[in-house]
Coordinates of C-alpha atoms and ligand atoms in Angstrom, one line a residue:
M621 CA 6.9 -5.7 88.7
K622 CA 9.3 -4.6 85.6
Y623 CA 8.0 -3.7 82.2
G624 CA 9.0 -5.8 79.5
V625 CA 9.7 -3.5 76.5
A626 CA 9.8 -4.3 72.7
I627 CA 11.6 -1.6 70.2
I628 CA 9.8 -1.6 66.7
G629 CA 12.1 -0.4 63.9
A630 CA 15.7 -0.4 64.7
G631 CA 16.7 2.8 62.8
N632 CA 17.9 6.3 63.8
I633 CA 15.4 7.4 66.7
A634 CA 15.4 3.8 68.4
K635 CA 18.6 4.4 70.0
E636 CA 17.0 7.3 72.2
H637 CA 14.2 5.1 73.0
I638 CA 16.8 2.5 74.1
L639 CA 18.8 4.9 76.2
G640 CA 15.5 6.0 77.9
Y641 CA 14.6 2.3 79.0
L642 CA 18.1 1.7 80.1
N643 CA 18.0 4.7 82.4
L644 CA 15.2 2.9 84.1
K645 CA 16.8 -0.4 84.3
D646 CA 15.0 -1.1 87.8
R647 CA 11.6 -0.5 86.2
C648 CA 11.7 -1.9 82.8
E649 CA 13.5 -4.5 80.6
I650 CA 14.2 -4.5 76.9
K651 CA 13.1 -8.0 75.7
A652 CA 12.9 -7.6 72.0
I653 CA 14.1 -5.5 68.9
C654 CA 12.3 -5.9 65.4
D655 CA 13.4 -4.6 62.0
V656 CA 12.7 -6.0 58.7
Y657 CA 16.5 -5.8 58.4
I658 CA 17.6 -7.9 61.0
D659 CA 21.1 -7.0 60.7
K660 CA 20.1 -3.5 61.9
A661 CA 18.2 -4.9 65.0
K662 CA 21.2 -7.2 65.9
S663 CA 23.8 -4.2 65.6
L664 CA 21.4 -2.0 67.8
A665 CA 21.5 -4.7 70.4
I666 CA 25.2 -5.3 70.3
E667 CA 25.9 -1.5 70.3
N668 CA 23.9 -1.3 73.6
S669 CA 25.1 -4.6 75.1
L670 CA 21.4 -6.0 75.1
K671 CA 20.7 -9.7 75.2
V672 CA 17.4 -9.4 73.6
D673 CA 15.1 -11.4 71.1
I674 CA 15.6 -10.3 67.7
V675 CA 13.0 -10.6 65.1
D676 CA 12.1 -9.3 61.6
D677 CA 8.3 -9.3 62.0
Y678 CA 6.6 -7.4 64.7
K679 CA 3.6 -9.8 64.6
L680 CA 5.6 -12.5 66.2
L681 CA 5.7 -10.2 69.4
L682 CA 1.9 -9.3 69.8
K683 CA 1.0 -12.2 72.0
R684 CA 4.1 -12.2 74.2
D685 CA 3.1 -12.1 77.7
D686 CA 6.6 -10.7 78.7
I687 CA 6.1 -7.3 76.7
D688 CA 4.0 -4.6 78.1
I689 CA 5.3 -1.6 76.4
V690 CA 6.1 -1.2 72.7
S691 CA 8.0 1.9 71.2
I692 CA 7.1 2.4 67.8
C693 CA 10.1 3.6 65.8
L694 CA 8.9 3.2 62.1
P695 CA 8.1 5.5 59.1
P696 CA 5.1 7.5 59.6
S697 CA 2.9 5.6 57.4
L698 CA 3.4 2.6 59.4
H699 CA 2.5 3.9 62.7
Q700 CA -1.4 3.4 62.5
K701 CA -1.4 -0.3 61.7
V702 CA 1.6 -1.4 64.0
T703 CA 0.1 0.7 66.8
C704 CA -3.5 -0.6 66.4
D705 CA -2.1 -4.2 66.2
F706 CA -0.4 -3.8 69.6
L707 CA -3.2 -2.0 71.2
K708 CA -5.7 -4.8 70.4
E709 CA -3.4 -6.9 72.5
N710 CA -3.3 -4.4 75.2
K711 CA 0.2 -3.5 75.0
N712 CA 1.0 0.2 75.9
V713 CA 2.3 2.2 73.1
L714 CA 4.9 4.8 72.7
C715 CA 4.7 6.0 69.1
E716 CA 7.1 8.3 67.4
K717 CA 5.9 11.6 65.8
P718 CA 4.0 12.5 63.8
M719 CA 1.2 10.4 65.3
A720 CA 0.2 8.9 61.7
S721 CA 0.3 10.1 58.1
S722 CA -3.5 11.4 58.2
L723 CA -6.0 12.5 60.7
N724 CA -8.4 9.3 60.1
E725 CA -5.4 7.1 60.9
A726 CA -4.9 9.0 64.0
K727 CA -8.5 8.6 64.9
L728 CA -8.3 4.9 64.4
M729 CA -5.3 4.8 66.9
I730 CA -7.5 6.9 69.3
D731 CA -10.5 4.7 69.0
Q732 CA -8.5 1.6 69.5
A733 CA -6.6 2.9 72.6
E734 CA -10.2 3.6 74.1
K735 CA -11.3 0.0 73.4
S736 CA -8.3 -1.3 75.2
T737 CA -6.9 -1.3 78.8
A738 CA -3.5 0.2 77.4
L739 CA -1.9 3.5 77.6
L740 CA -1.1 5.3 74.1
S741 CA 1.4 8.3 74.0
I742 CA 3.1 10.2 71.0
V743 CA 6.5 11.3 71.2
S744 CA 7.0 15.1 71.6
Q745 CA 10.2 15.1 73.6
N746 CA 10.7 19.0 73.2
R747 CA 8.0 19.5 75.9
F748 CA 10.6 17.9 78.2
K749 CA 13.1 20.7 78.3
K750 CA 14.0 22.6 81.2
S751 CA 13.2 26.0 79.7
I752 CA 9.9 24.7 78.2
M753 CA 8.6 23.3 81.1
K754 CA 9.3 26.6 83.2
V755 CA 7.6 28.8 80.5
K756 CA 4.7 26.6 80.5
Q757 CA 4.3 26.9 84.3
M758 CA 4.7 30.5 84.0
L759 CA 2.1 31.1 81.2
D760 CA -0.4 28.8 82.9
S761 CA -0.2 31.2 85.9
K762 CA -0.9 34.1 83.6
I763 CA 1.8 36.0 85.3
F764 CA 2.7 37.6 82.0
G765 CA -0.9 38.9 81.3
K766 CA -2.7 38.3 78.2
I767 CA -0.7 36.7 75.1
V768 CA -1.3 38.6 71.9
Y769 CA 1.4 37.8 69.2
T770 CA 3.7 34.7 68.9
R771 CA 6.3 34.1 66.3
V772 CA 7.8 30.7 65.9
N773 CA 11.0 29.7 64.1
S774 CA 11.2 25.9 62.9
M775 CA 14.3 26.3 61.1
W776 CA 16.5 23.3 60.1
Y777 CA 19.0 22.3 57.4
R778 CA 18.6 19.0 55.7
G779 CA 20.5 18.6 52.3
D780 CA 19.1 16.9 49.4
N781 CA 20.6 13.5 50.2
Y782 CA 18.2 13.3 53.3
Y783 CA 15.3 12.6 50.8
T784 CA 17.0 9.5 49.1
L785 CA 16.1 7.4 52.2
W786 CA 12.9 5.5 50.7
W787 CA 10.2 6.6 53.0
R788 CA 11.2 10.4 52.8
G789 CA 9.9 12.9 50.5
T790 CA 6.5 11.3 49.3
W791 CA 2.9 12.2 50.4
E792 CA 2.2 8.5 50.6
K793 CA 5.1 7.4 52.8
E794 CA 6.1 10.5 54.9
G795 CA 2.8 12.1 54.7
G796 CA 4.4 15.6 54.3
G797 CA 7.4 17.5 54.4
C798 CA 9.3 19.7 56.8
T799 CA 5.8 20.9 58.4
L800 CA 4.8 17.5 59.2
N801 CA 8.2 15.9 60.3
H802 CA 10.2 18.8 61.5
S803 CA 7.9 21.4 62.9
V804 CA 5.5 18.8 64.3
H805 CA 7.5 19.6 67.5
Q806 CA 7.1 23.3 67.6
I807 CA 3.5 22.9 66.5
D808 CA 2.7 20.7 69.4
L809 CA 4.4 23.1 71.6
M810 CA 2.5 25.7 70.3
G811 CA -0.8 24.0 71.1
W812 CA 0.5 23.1 74.4
L813 CA 1.5 26.7 75.4
L814 CA -1.1 28.7 73.7
G815 CA -4.3 26.5 73.3
N816 CA -6.2 25.6 70.4
P817 CA -6.2 27.7 67.3
I818 CA -9.3 28.6 65.4
S819 CA -8.0 29.3 62.0
I820 CA -5.2 29.0 59.6
Y821 CA -3.9 30.3 56.6
S822 CA -0.7 28.8 54.9
T823 CA 1.3 28.5 51.9
I824 CA 4.1 25.8 51.2
K825 CA 6.9 25.4 48.7
N826 CA 9.8 23.3 47.9
Y827 CA 12.7 25.5 46.8
L828 CA 15.9 23.3 47.1
H829 CA 14.9 19.6 47.2
A830 CA 14.6 18.4 43.9
N831 CA 14.2 14.5 45.0
S832 CA 11.2 15.2 47.0
E833 CA 7.5 15.8 46.3
V834 CA 6.8 17.3 49.5
E835 CA 7.4 21.1 50.8
D836 CA 10.8 22.1 52.2
T837 CA 9.2 25.6 53.2
S838 CA 6.0 26.9 54.8
L839 CA 4.8 30.0 56.5
S840 CA 1.4 30.0 58.2
I841 CA -0.6 32.6 59.9
I842 CA -2.5 30.9 62.9
E843 CA -5.2 32.6 64.8
F844 CA -6.2 31.8 68.4
S845 CA -9.4 33.2 70.2
N846 CA -7.3 36.1 71.7
S847 CA -4.1 36.2 69.7
I848 CA -2.2 35.4 66.4
A849 CA 0.8 33.5 65.7
Q850 CA 3.3 33.0 62.8
L851 CA 5.0 29.9 62.0
G852 CA 7.8 29.6 59.6
V853 CA 9.4 26.3 58.7
S854 CA 12.4 25.6 56.5
L855 CA 14.8 23.0 55.7
N856 CA 17.1 25.4 54.1
D857 CA 18.4 27.4 57.2
M858 CA 22.0 26.9 58.1
D859 CA 21.6 28.5 61.4
E860 CA 19.2 25.8 62.4
K861 CA 17.3 27.6 65.1
Q862 CA 14.1 26.6 66.8
E863 CA 12.7 29.6 68.9
F864 CA 9.6 31.1 70.2
F865 CA 8.9 34.7 70.9
I866 CA 5.7 35.4 72.9
Q867 CA 4.5 39.0 73.3
C868 CA 2.4 39.2 76.2
E869 CA 0.8 42.3 78.0
N870 CA 3.4 42.5 80.6
A871 CA 6.6 41.2 78.9
S872 CA 8.1 39.7 75.8
I873 CA 9.6 36.5 76.3
A874 CA 11.7 34.1 74.1
I875 CA 12.6 30.5 74.4
P876 CA 15.4 29.8 74.8
W877 CA 14.6 32.0 77.8
K878 CA 15.0 35.8 77.5
I879 CA 12.8 38.3 78.8
R880 CA 12.4 41.9 77.8
C881 CA 9.9 44.5 79.8
M882 CA 9.0 47.9 78.9
K883 CA 7.3 50.9 80.5
Q884 CA 5.8 53.6 78.6
K885 CA 6.6 57.1 78.7
E886 CA 3.9 59.9 78.7
N887 CA 4.1 60.0 75.0
G888 CA 3.9 56.3 74.6
F889 CA 7.2 55.6 73.7
P890 CA 9.1 52.9 75.7
I891 CA 11.8 52.9 78.5
R892 CA 13.1 49.5 79.5
D893 CA 11.6 48.1 82.8
E894 CA 14.6 46.4 84.3
E895 CA 13.0 45.9 87.7
K896 CA 10.2 43.8 86.3
E897 CA 12.7 41.9 84.0
K898 CA 14.6 41.1 87.3
Y899 CA 11.3 39.9 89.0
Y900 CA 10.6 37.6 86.2
N901 CA 14.2 36.3 86.0
N902 CA 14.1 35.5 89.5
L903 CA 10.8 33.7 89.3
Y904 CA 12.2 31.7 86.4
N905 CA 15.4 30.7 88.1
E906 CA 13.6 29.6 91.3
L907 CA 11.3 27.1 89.4
D908 CA 12.4 23.5 89.9
E909 CA 14.1 22.0 86.9
I910 CA 13.5 18.5 85.4
E911 CA 16.3 16.5 85.9
I912 CA 16.5 14.9 82.6
E913 CA 15.3 15.9 79.2
G914 CA 14.2 14.7 75.8
H915 CA 13.1 11.1 75.0
S916 CA 14.5 9.8 78.4
A917 CA 12.4 12.3 80.3
Q918 CA 9.3 11.4 78.1
I919 CA 9.8 7.5 78.6
L920 CA 10.2 8.3 82.4
N921 CA 6.8 10.1 82.4
F922 CA 5.1 7.5 80.3
I923 CA 6.2 4.7 83.0
N924 CA 5.4 6.9 85.9
A925 CA 1.7 7.4 84.2
L926 CA 1.6 3.4 84.0
D927 CA 2.4 3.4 87.5
K928 CA -0.2 6.0 88.3
K929 CA 2.5 8.2 89.9
E930 CA 2.1 11.2 87.3
D931 CA -0.2 12.3 84.7
L932 CA 0.8 11.3 81.2
I933 CA 2.0 14.6 79.8
V934 CA 1.6 13.8 76.0
S935 CA -1.7 12.1 75.4
A936 CA -2.9 10.5 72.0
Q937 CA -5.2 13.4 71.7
D938 CA -2.3 15.9 71.9
G939 CA -0.8 13.9 68.9
Y940 CA -4.1 14.3 67.1
K941 CA -3.9 18.1 67.6
A942 CA -0.6 18.7 66.3
L943 CA -1.5 16.6 63.2
E944 CA -4.8 18.6 62.7
I945 CA -3.0 21.9 62.7
I946 CA -0.5 20.4 60.2
T947 CA -3.5 19.0 58.0
A948 CA -5.1 22.4 58.2
I949 CA -1.9 23.9 57.1
Y950 CA -1.9 21.6 53.9
K951 CA -5.5 22.1 53.2
S952 CA -5.1 26.0 53.4
S953 CA -2.1 25.8 51.2
R954 CA -3.8 23.7 48.5
L955 CA -7.1 25.7 48.5
K956 CA -5.5 29.0 49.1
E957 CA -8.3 29.5 51.5
L958 CA -8.7 30.2 55.3
V959 CA -9.2 27.0 57.1
H960 CA -11.2 26.8 60.5
L961 CA -10.4 24.8 63.3
P962 CA -11.4 21.9 64.4
L963 CA -11.8 20.1 61.0
K964 CA -15.1 18.5 60.7
E965 CA -15.0 14.8 61.0
D966 CA -16.3 14.6 57.1
D967 CA -13.4 17.0 56.1
E968 CA -11.8 15.3 52.8
F969 CA -8.3 16.3 54.2
M970 CA -8.7 13.9 57.0
S971 CA -8.0 11.1 54.6
K972 CA -4.6 10.2 53.3
E973 CA -6.2 9.4 49.9
T974 CA -7.1 13.1 49.5
I975 CA -3.7 14.3 50.7
I976 CA -1.9 12.0 48.2
K977 CA -4.2 13.0 45.3
K978 CA -4.7 16.6 46.0
M979 CA -1.4 18.0 47.5
P980 CA 1.0 19.3 44.9
R981 CA 3.9 17.2 43.9
F982 CA 6.7 19.7 43.7
Y983 CA 9.3 17.4 42.3
E984 CA 9.4 13.7 41.3
K985 CA 11.3 11.5 43.8
S986 CA 13.7 9.5 41.4
K987 CA 16.4 8.4 43.8
S988 CA 15.8 6.0 46.6
V989 CA 18.0 3.9 48.9
E990 CA 17.1 1.4 51.6
N991 CA 19.3 2.6 54.3
L992 CA 21.5 5.6 54.7
K993 CA 24.7 5.8 56.5
D994 CA 25.5 8.2 59.6
G995 CA 23.5 9.0 62.3
I996 CA 21.0 11.8 62.9
T997 CA 21.3 15.2 65.1
L998 CA 18.0 15.8 67.1
Ligands
LIG2273 N1 11.3 12.6 68.1 C1 12.4 13.0 67.0 O1 13.0 13.9 67.3 C2 12.6 12.0 65.8 C3 13.6 12.2 65.0 C4 13.8 11.3 64.0 C5 12.8 10.5 63.6 N2 11.7 10.5 64.2 C6 10.6 9.7 63.9 O2 10.8 8.2 64.1 C7 10.4 7.5 63.1 C8 11.4 6.8 62.5 O3 12.3 7.6 62.0 P1 13.9 7.1 61.7 O4 14.7 8.4 61.4 O5 14.4 6.4 63.1 O6 13.7 6.2 60.4 P2 14.7 5.0 60.0 O7 14.4 4.9 58.5 O8 16.1 5.4 60.5 O9 14.1 3.9 61.0 C9 13.0 3.3 60.7 C10 13.3 1.6 60.7 O10 12.1 0.8 60.6 C11 12.4 -0.2 60.0 N3 11.1 -0.7 59.4 C12 10.4 -0.3 58.2 N4 9.7 -1.0 58.0 C13 9.3 -1.9 59.0 C14 8.4 -2.9 59.3 N5 7.4 -3.2 58.8 N6 8.8 -3.7 60.5 C15 9.9 -3.5 61.1 N7 10.7 -2.6 61.1 C16 10.5 -1.8 59.9 C17 13.5 0.1 58.7 O11 14.1 -0.8 58.3 C18 14.2 1.2 59.7 O12 15.3 0.6 60.2 C19 9.6 8.5 62.1 O13 8.3 8.6 62.5 C20 10.3 9.9 62.4 O14 9.5 10.8 62.1 C21 11.3 11.2 65.4

């Protein structure tokens, strides 16, 4: 049986989903594309030589028997409603990051998935990178000893024009700034590689984006049960590096992959342990590599999970966990206090109303356009 697929939202990221499904032509077929701007949906179909139904209202697709999988490629504030509507009809949903624009919304999505027979997964395509997959296996095997300190750089450059798109740059529609929409990738990886944090202290600022209410910079200290991490996020870094540096008992490792090992002299000062570095480098090089990366690899895993050939690598709970860390970052920066995790169910920052009401508006969003030209870089 081939899975029928619908793409909801024909903007920037929809192209990556289409590519992923087209790579699996023997297992799925795109049946429909939906966008409120019908011309965007039509162009996307033409660009990809797809003969599919084009609709401007996703509700027209809810009851279609030939649709089994739905990719939600909409702005964050629409993820919950549209995902839940499809889950109610037992359609499997792959929803773009961030899972939702508040934790209460994310909870509704998980509850609805549990009530249905369908699978819900949240996009976190950076898990599906060769180096990340290998480091994950090595960390899980405990080969480096205890993890003690991690430094994460989530550095990006987006100019002020980025925020003219209508849904970006407000607490209401985007749900947050670069901590939510850019570093969600690194935050998800941090949870996946290091486990669940127990507390967070953060500060957020907006230095250079005058058409945006939300932050363009954040810095957090994140404590795990046996280690700490620092997370720096910026939209003002023209070098645009996303990096992990993990200090373990036996080695300091970096992603992109690099390893450094030291021995101590009698006085405690270091000498390089090249033999150990060679040993770890050999182990790394011998590990099997995933053949495809990114969205296409996540879509392959999603379809394999539906066919019960593999475990789902990014669950709805994983999407929730990443959003919970981000919410704790916002809460800590707002209250200027240490926030303990997990957040309690009655925590006021679970709700979107609190986020909208209490988070600082760094600037007023005064310019807005319905669509921006040019594609995006991932
Ligand atoms: N995984 C990644 O690396 C990555 C990269 C970029 C964006 N994203 C995420 O993907 C999502 C979409 O981002 P984008 O950059 O593609 O945005 P976009 O604005 O380019 O695309 C969103 C599309 O949804 C359409 N739309 C809005 N409301 C609609 C509705 N009610 N019904 C149907 N269509 C509607 C818009 O017209 C637009 O074409 C966001 O959640 C974003 O965070 C993820």
